[in-house]
Short mmCIF file of C-alpha atoms and ligand atoms in Angstrom, two decimals:
data_model
loop_
_atom_site.label_atom_id
_atom_site.label_comp_id
_atom_site.label_asym_id
_atom_site.label_seq_id
_atom_site.Cartn_x
_atom_site.Cartn_y
_atom_site.Cartn_z
CA MET A 1 -6.17 9.33 -42.19
CA PRO A 2 -3.10 10.87 -43.80
CA ILE A 3 -0.80 13.28 -42.34
CA THR A 4 -1.52 16.86 -43.11
CA GLY A 5 -1.51 20.69 -42.12
CA THR A 6 -4.15 19.83 -39.26
CA THR A 7 -2.49 16.84 -37.87
CA GLN A 8 -1.78 16.88 -33.83
CA LEU A 9 1.18 15.82 -32.50
CA LEU A 10 1.60 13.03 -29.41
CA GLY A 11 4.74 11.03 -28.93
CA VAL A 12 7.41 9.77 -26.36
CA ILE A 13 10.79 11.15 -24.84
CA GLY A 14 13.37 9.03 -23.79
CA ASP A 15 17.32 8.37 -24.07
CA PRO A 16 17.45 5.51 -25.60
CA ILE A 17 13.98 5.39 -27.47
CA ALA A 18 14.40 3.90 -31.03
CA HIS A 19 13.51 0.59 -29.28
CA SER A 20 10.06 1.79 -28.17
CA LEU A 21 7.05 0.11 -28.65
CA SER A 22 4.81 2.62 -28.14
CA PRO A 23 4.67 4.34 -31.45
CA VAL A 24 3.52 0.72 -32.95
CA MET A 25 0.78 0.37 -30.43
CA HIS A 26 -0.80 4.11 -30.53
CA ASN A 27 -0.68 4.69 -34.42
CA ALA A 28 -2.54 1.72 -34.57
CA ALA A 29 -5.33 2.93 -32.06
CA LEU A 30 -5.40 6.42 -33.80
CA LYS A 31 -5.83 5.16 -36.90
CA GLU A 32 -8.34 2.68 -35.65
CA LEU A 33 -10.72 5.73 -34.22
CA GLY A 34 -9.91 7.73 -37.84
CA VAL A 35 -8.71 10.79 -35.50
CA ASP A 36 -6.06 13.33 -36.97
CA TYR A 37 -2.99 12.89 -34.67
CA VAL A 38 0.19 11.23 -35.14
CA TYR A 39 2.99 9.45 -32.12
CA VAL A 40 6.56 9.83 -32.69
CA ALA A 41 9.51 8.82 -30.88
CA PHE A 42 11.97 11.45 -29.87
CA PRO A 43 14.97 10.92 -28.31
CA VAL A 44 15.50 13.62 -25.70
CA ALA A 45 18.80 13.27 -23.56
CA ALA A 46 18.61 13.86 -19.63
CA GLU A 47 20.14 17.96 -20.14
CA GLY A 48 17.51 18.19 -23.00
CA LEU A 49 14.52 18.06 -20.87
CA ALA A 50 13.47 21.40 -20.12
CA ALA A 51 14.65 22.40 -23.74
CA ALA A 52 12.07 19.72 -25.28
CA ILE A 53 9.19 20.25 -23.08
CA ALA A 54 9.56 24.09 -23.70
CA GLY A 55 9.71 23.44 -27.45
CA PHE A 56 6.88 21.12 -27.02
CA ALA A 57 4.63 24.03 -25.39
CA ALA A 58 6.28 26.38 -28.69
CA ILE A 59 4.83 23.99 -31.44
CA GLY A 60 1.61 22.60 -30.02
CA VAL A 61 2.36 19.11 -29.16
CA ARG A 62 -1.06 17.55 -27.80
CA GLY A 63 0.84 15.19 -25.32
CA PHE A 64 3.89 12.67 -24.49
CA SER A 65 4.81 9.66 -22.83
CA ILE A 66 7.95 9.99 -20.97
CA THR A 67 10.18 6.68 -20.21
CA ILE A 68 14.18 6.43 -18.93
CA PRO A 69 15.62 8.59 -18.00
CA HIS A 70 13.14 11.09 -17.76
CA LYS A 71 10.35 9.94 -15.38
CA GLN A 72 11.04 11.32 -11.86
CA ALA A 73 13.23 14.54 -13.67
CA ILE A 74 10.26 15.70 -15.04
CA LEU A 75 8.53 16.44 -12.06
CA PRO A 76 9.34 19.71 -11.04
CA LEU A 77 8.85 21.08 -14.98
CA LEU A 78 5.19 20.62 -14.92
CA ALA A 79 2.18 22.98 -13.95
CA THR A 80 0.17 20.17 -11.91
CA VAL A 81 0.83 16.50 -11.18
CA THR A 82 -1.88 14.09 -10.17
CA ALA A 83 -1.67 12.58 -6.23
CA GLU A 84 -1.05 9.03 -7.95
CA ALA A 85 1.87 10.30 -9.55
CA ARG A 86 3.18 12.42 -6.47
CA ALA A 87 2.67 9.24 -5.00
CA VAL A 88 4.62 7.14 -7.43
CA GLY A 89 7.53 9.86 -7.12
CA ALA A 90 7.38 9.53 -11.18
CA VAL A 91 5.11 10.61 -14.36
CA ASN A 92 4.84 8.80 -17.45
CA THR A 93 1.48 10.65 -19.07
CA VAL A 94 2.32 14.55 -19.87
CA TRP A 95 -0.55 16.48 -21.81
CA ARG A 96 -1.41 20.08 -22.38
CA THR A 97 -3.68 22.54 -20.12
CA GLU A 98 -4.39 25.89 -19.93
CA GLN A 99 -2.02 26.28 -17.19
CA GLY A 100 0.77 24.29 -18.60
CA TRP A 101 1.97 20.35 -19.14
CA ALA A 102 -0.22 18.11 -16.49
CA GLY A 103 1.47 14.53 -15.99
CA THR A 104 0.11 11.38 -14.06
CA ASN A 105 1.53 7.92 -13.82
CA THR A 106 -0.40 5.28 -15.59
CA ASP A 107 2.10 2.24 -14.74
CA VAL A 108 0.40 1.89 -11.77
CA ALA A 109 -3.07 1.17 -13.55
CA GLY A 110 -1.02 -0.66 -16.18
CA PHE A 111 0.71 -3.10 -13.79
CA ILE A 112 -2.35 -3.63 -11.88
CA ALA A 113 -4.57 -4.45 -14.56
CA PRO A 114 -3.87 -8.23 -15.42
CA LEU A 115 -3.61 -8.85 -11.59
CA LYS A 116 -7.36 -7.64 -10.79
CA THR A 117 -8.31 -9.86 -13.36
CA LEU A 118 -7.01 -13.14 -11.44
CA LYS A 119 -8.09 -12.58 -7.89
CA SER A 120 -8.40 -11.05 -4.94
CA TRP A 121 -4.82 -10.01 -3.32
CA THR A 122 -5.81 -8.59 -0.52
CA GLY A 123 -4.04 -10.07 2.78
CA SER A 124 -1.15 -11.31 0.28
CA THR A 125 2.84 -10.87 0.31
CA ALA A 126 4.16 -9.90 -3.01
CA LEU A 127 8.12 -10.01 -3.41
CA VAL A 128 10.02 -7.45 -6.19
CA LEU A 129 13.00 -8.54 -7.89
CA GLY A 130 14.48 -4.76 -8.45
CA ASN A 131 14.29 -1.36 -6.97
CA GLY A 132 14.52 0.91 -9.56
CA GLY A 133 11.69 3.20 -11.78
CA ALA A 134 9.05 0.25 -12.19
CA ALA A 135 9.81 -1.05 -9.11
CA ARG A 136 8.20 2.24 -7.14
CA ALA A 137 5.17 1.86 -9.47
CA ILE A 138 4.86 -1.73 -8.47
CA VAL A 139 4.65 -1.01 -4.68
CA ALA A 140 2.09 1.74 -5.35
CA GLY A 141 -0.07 -0.84 -7.21
CA CYS A 142 0.53 -3.64 -4.59
CA ALA A 143 -0.60 -1.16 -1.70
CA GLN A 144 -3.47 0.05 -4.15
CA LEU A 145 -4.60 -4.18 -4.19
CA GLY A 146 -4.60 -4.49 -0.59
CA PHE A 147 -1.28 -6.63 -0.29
CA GLU A 148 -0.20 -7.30 3.35
CA SER A 149 3.30 -6.72 2.07
CA VAL A 150 5.62 -6.12 -0.31
CA GLN A 151 9.22 -7.01 -0.10
CA VAL A 152 11.71 -5.49 -2.59
CA VAL A 153 14.96 -7.15 -2.99
CA GLY A 154 17.79 -5.12 -4.60
CA ARG A 155 21.37 -5.49 -4.78
CA ARG A 156 23.31 -2.11 -3.80
CA ALA A 157 22.15 -1.08 -0.13
CA GLU A 158 22.40 2.10 -0.46
CA ALA A 159 19.64 1.97 -3.28
CA LEU A 160 17.76 -0.09 -1.17
CA GLU A 161 17.94 2.82 1.76
CA ALA A 162 16.74 5.15 -0.73
CA PHE A 163 14.25 3.68 -2.45
CA GLN A 164 12.79 3.31 1.33
CA GLN A 165 13.48 6.73 1.69
CA GLY A 166 11.80 7.64 -1.13
CA TRP A 167 8.07 6.72 0.42
CA VAL A 168 8.45 8.51 3.75
CA GLY A 169 5.45 11.22 3.86
CA SER A 170 3.47 9.55 0.70
CA PRO A 171 -0.14 9.21 1.37
CA LEU A 172 -0.02 5.46 0.17
CA GLN A 173 2.19 4.31 3.00
CA PRO A 174 2.89 1.07 1.48
CA PRO A 175 3.66 -2.24 3.33
CA LEU A 176 7.32 -2.17 2.34
CA THR A 177 10.47 -3.52 3.17
CA VAL A 178 13.66 -3.81 1.65
CA HIS A 179 16.32 -7.01 1.18
CA PRO A 180 19.56 -7.65 0.27
CA TRP A 181 19.55 -10.16 -2.99
CA GLU A 182 20.99 -12.94 -0.59
CA VAL A 183 18.33 -13.15 1.44
CA LEU A 184 16.11 -14.50 -1.41
CA PRO A 185 15.75 -18.16 -0.41
CA SER A 186 14.01 -17.35 2.98
CA LEU A 187 11.59 -14.82 0.90
CA LEU A 188 10.82 -16.94 -1.59
CA PRO A 189 7.98 -19.70 0.16
CA THR A 190 5.85 -16.63 1.33
CA ALA A 191 5.67 -14.97 -1.67
CA ASP A 192 2.19 -14.83 -3.35
CA LEU A 193 3.19 -12.81 -6.51
CA ILE A 194 6.86 -12.95 -7.89
CA VAL A 195 7.66 -9.77 -9.91
CA ASN A 196 10.64 -9.29 -11.80
CA ALA A 197 11.72 -5.83 -12.16
CA THR A 198 15.03 -5.89 -13.28
CA PRO A 199 15.88 -5.89 -16.98
CA LEU A 200 17.71 -9.57 -16.58
CA GLY A 201 16.12 -11.43 -19.66
CA MET A 202 15.30 -9.03 -21.91
CA HIS A 203 15.83 -9.00 -25.75
CA THR A 204 19.68 -7.98 -24.86
CA ALA A 205 19.84 -10.17 -22.15
CA ALA A 206 17.82 -13.00 -23.33
CA GLY A 207 18.58 -16.17 -21.98
CA GLN A 208 19.52 -14.55 -18.44
CA THR A 209 17.04 -14.67 -15.28
CA PRO A 210 16.92 -13.20 -11.82
CA LEU A 211 15.77 -16.39 -10.86
CA ALA A 212 17.45 -19.96 -11.18
CA ALA A 213 15.38 -23.12 -11.15
CA GLU A 214 16.19 -23.99 -7.57
CA TYR A 215 15.51 -20.50 -6.40
CA LEU A 216 11.87 -20.58 -8.31
CA ALA A 217 11.56 -24.14 -6.67
CA LEU A 218 10.95 -22.45 -3.50
CA ALA A 219 7.73 -20.37 -4.17
CA GLN A 220 4.61 -21.62 -3.42
CA SER A 221 2.69 -23.79 -5.66
CA GLN A 222 0.27 -21.31 -6.24
CA ALA A 223 2.31 -18.60 -6.54
CA VAL A 224 2.00 -16.26 -9.72
CA VAL A 225 5.34 -15.12 -11.29
CA TYR A 226 5.17 -11.56 -13.14
CA ASP A 227 7.66 -10.27 -15.78
CA LEU A 228 7.58 -6.76 -16.57
CA ILE A 229 9.64 -7.47 -19.45
CA TYR A 230 7.44 -8.05 -22.93
CA THR A 231 10.12 -9.23 -25.27
CA PRO A 232 11.52 -11.99 -25.75
CA ARG A 233 8.19 -13.90 -25.23
CA PRO A 234 8.32 -15.88 -23.22
CA THR A 235 11.22 -14.35 -21.00
CA ARG A 236 14.16 -17.04 -19.31
CA LEU A 237 12.14 -16.52 -15.72
CA LEU A 238 8.55 -17.78 -17.32
CA ALA A 239 9.25 -20.34 -19.00
CA LEU A 240 11.10 -21.79 -15.69
CA ALA A 241 8.08 -21.13 -13.84
CA ASP A 242 5.93 -22.64 -16.29
CA GLN A 243 7.76 -25.71 -15.78
CA GLN A 244 7.47 -25.67 -12.60
CA GLY A 245 3.50 -25.33 -13.39
CA LEU A 246 3.03 -21.60 -11.73
CA MET A 247 0.81 -19.17 -12.98
CA THR A 248 2.78 -16.62 -15.76
CA LEU A 249 1.89 -13.19 -16.54
CA ASP A 250 4.45 -11.36 -19.10
CA GLY A 251 4.94 -7.29 -19.35
CA LEU A 252 3.07 -7.07 -22.42
CA GLU A 253 -0.53 -6.10 -21.20
CA MET A 254 0.98 -3.96 -18.55
CA LEU A 255 2.51 -1.92 -21.52
CA VAL A 256 -1.30 -2.11 -23.48
CA GLN A 257 -2.85 -0.69 -20.59
CA GLN A 258 -0.53 1.95 -19.50
CA GLY A 259 -0.48 3.24 -23.01
CA ALA A 260 -4.68 2.94 -23.28
CA ALA A 261 -4.74 4.89 -20.35
CA ALA A 262 -2.62 7.39 -21.67
CA LEU A 263 -4.65 7.89 -24.85
CA ALA A 264 -7.55 8.10 -23.31
CA ILE A 265 -6.42 11.32 -21.14
CA TRP A 266 -5.25 12.55 -25.01
CA LEU A 267 -8.25 12.55 -26.63
CA ASP A 268 -10.77 12.72 -23.67
CA GLY A 269 -12.53 9.31 -24.90
CA PRO A 270 -12.46 6.00 -25.34
CA VAL A 271 -9.96 3.66 -27.02
CA PRO A 272 -9.70 0.47 -28.80
CA VAL A 273 -7.43 -1.61 -26.41
CA ALA A 274 -7.84 -4.78 -28.36
CA THR A 275 -6.35 -2.89 -30.98
CA MET A 276 -3.29 -1.98 -29.65
CA ARG A 277 -2.63 -5.20 -28.06
CA GLN A 278 -2.82 -7.00 -31.23
CA ALA A 279 -0.64 -4.46 -32.71
CA LEU A 280 2.26 -5.32 -30.11
CA VAL A 281 1.46 -9.14 -30.87
CA ASP A 282 1.87 -8.77 -34.38
CA TRP A 283 4.95 -6.53 -34.12
CA LEU A 284 6.57 -8.75 -32.14
CA GLU A 285 5.96 -11.80 -34.20
CA ARG A 286 6.89 -10.22 -36.95
P1 NAP B 1 15.86 0.90 -14.12
O1 NAP B 1 15.06 2.15 -13.42
O2 NAP B 1 17.10 0.77 -14.39
O3 NAP B 1 15.86 -0.21 -12.92
C1 NAP B 1 16.54 -1.50 -13.03
C2 NAP B 1 16.64 -2.71 -11.24
O4 NAP B 1 16.94 -3.53 -11.94
C3 NAP B 1 17.38 -1.42 -10.38
O5 NAP B 1 17.19 -1.89 -9.26
C4 NAP B 1 18.66 -2.75 -11.16
O6 NAP B 1 19.57 -2.30 -10.02
C5 NAP B 1 18.26 -3.66 -11.00
N1 NAP B 1 19.27 -4.73 -11.89
C6 NAP B 1 19.75 -4.16 -13.16
N2 NAP B 1 21.06 -5.77 -13.65
C7 NAP B 1 20.85 -6.17 -12.43
C8 NAP B 1 21.62 -7.03 -11.85
N3 NAP B 1 22.19 -7.84 -12.87
N4 NAP B 1 21.14 -7.93 -11.34
C9 NAP B 1 20.47 -7.87 -10.39
N5 NAP B 1 19.57 -6.28 -10.23
C10 NAP B 1 19.83 -5.90 -11.59
O7 NAP B 1 15.09 0.11 -14.66
P2 NAP B 1 13.29 0.38 -14.59
O8 NAP B 1 12.51 1.28 -15.51
O9 NAP B 1 12.61 -0.10 -13.12
O10 NAP B 1 12.32 -1.56 -16.01
C11 NAP B 1 12.85 -2.38 -15.13
C12 NAP B 1 12.16 -3.74 -16.11
O11 NAP B 1 10.77 -3.69 -16.32
C13 NAP B 1 12.59 -3.45 -17.66
O12 NAP B 1 13.20 -4.68 -18.28
C14 NAP B 1 11.61 -2.44 -18.45
O13 NAP B 1 11.73 -3.20 -19.59
C15 NAP B 1 10.49 -3.21 -17.68
N6 NAP B 1 9.60 -2.27 -17.78
C16 NAP B 1 8.25 -2.74 -18.40
C17 NAP B 1 7.01 -1.74 -18.47
C18 NAP B 1 5.64 -2.35 -19.05
O14 NAP B 1 5.00 -1.91 -19.14
N7 NAP B 1 5.93 -3.93 -19.12
C19 NAP B 1 7.32 -0.69 -17.83
C20 NAP B 1 8.36 -0.25 -17.15
C21 NAP B 1 9.77 -1.08 -17.16
P3 NAP B 1 20.92 -1.31 -10.01
O15 NAP B 1 20.59 0.15 -9.35
O16 NAP B 1 21.51 -1.67 -8.87
O17 NAP B 1 21.44 -1.32 -11.35
#
């Protein structure tokens, strides 16, 4: 579909944003559907958020994705926020309504999608490395999946405390405990799921791992190691886990599924998930 005077605008805001893979994934889906939309990345600094979304309303943007550093800051700027996004305390998808901008969080659905296909997680224990924005969606996802215990490990005591406090009053009531990094050796043997929610191992820090081989060796043989990072594939963590015979998941499916859930909201209909996944794989392997 050519871009013309009737083309509708979707996009993603963040800072930095040039690395975002969302335009690749969403434009592949829009092309396949043959709809008159285009999806663009907009660099928006923290101090420009309110002006940006007021401008988006003025020029008729239909909807947009949100990434660092706006996922929490956008909450007070929205007319309505879904119960799920309120429970997580972060929004990653916004769309236009007659009342103004509405927001939700599709990271939770994206995170749990590949886990749901593996087995029932009721009564299981999750170990989450890192306590940033993504960790909030993971804790919410684990609560939805029926985990009995979610242990979050972080490197800064005050940030861990704030993370725990952030759930006070949440209807989710996750079975959460927070721990300093040093206690990992005692937590690893009890974990059914180990999630990396730190940037350690990302393409900019490829070769790094949040868990060295001798730590991973403490994991149970049936533990699943889930790295939210999607490039490189595999990360050092997943390569080590694989060498040890552990089941692994990377962050690509989460990226695809959170994007598919967002696009389904904007277009109010089904979206070609396989096309979105393939577009990302092709882009990463180019
Ligand atoms: P974030 O809000 O910046 O949080 C990062 C967390 O990692 C913080 O707790 C941070 O601790 C910790 N950390 C950073 N460097 C560390 C180090 N050297 N040692 C130990 N801990 C360290 O980031 P985020 O949004 O949660 O994202 C985390 C990761 O998930 C990123 O790699 C991101 O790409 C990935 N992600 C993937 C998807 C997907 O769809 N697959 C979605 C969201 C995020 P401090 O606070 O002490 O710095």
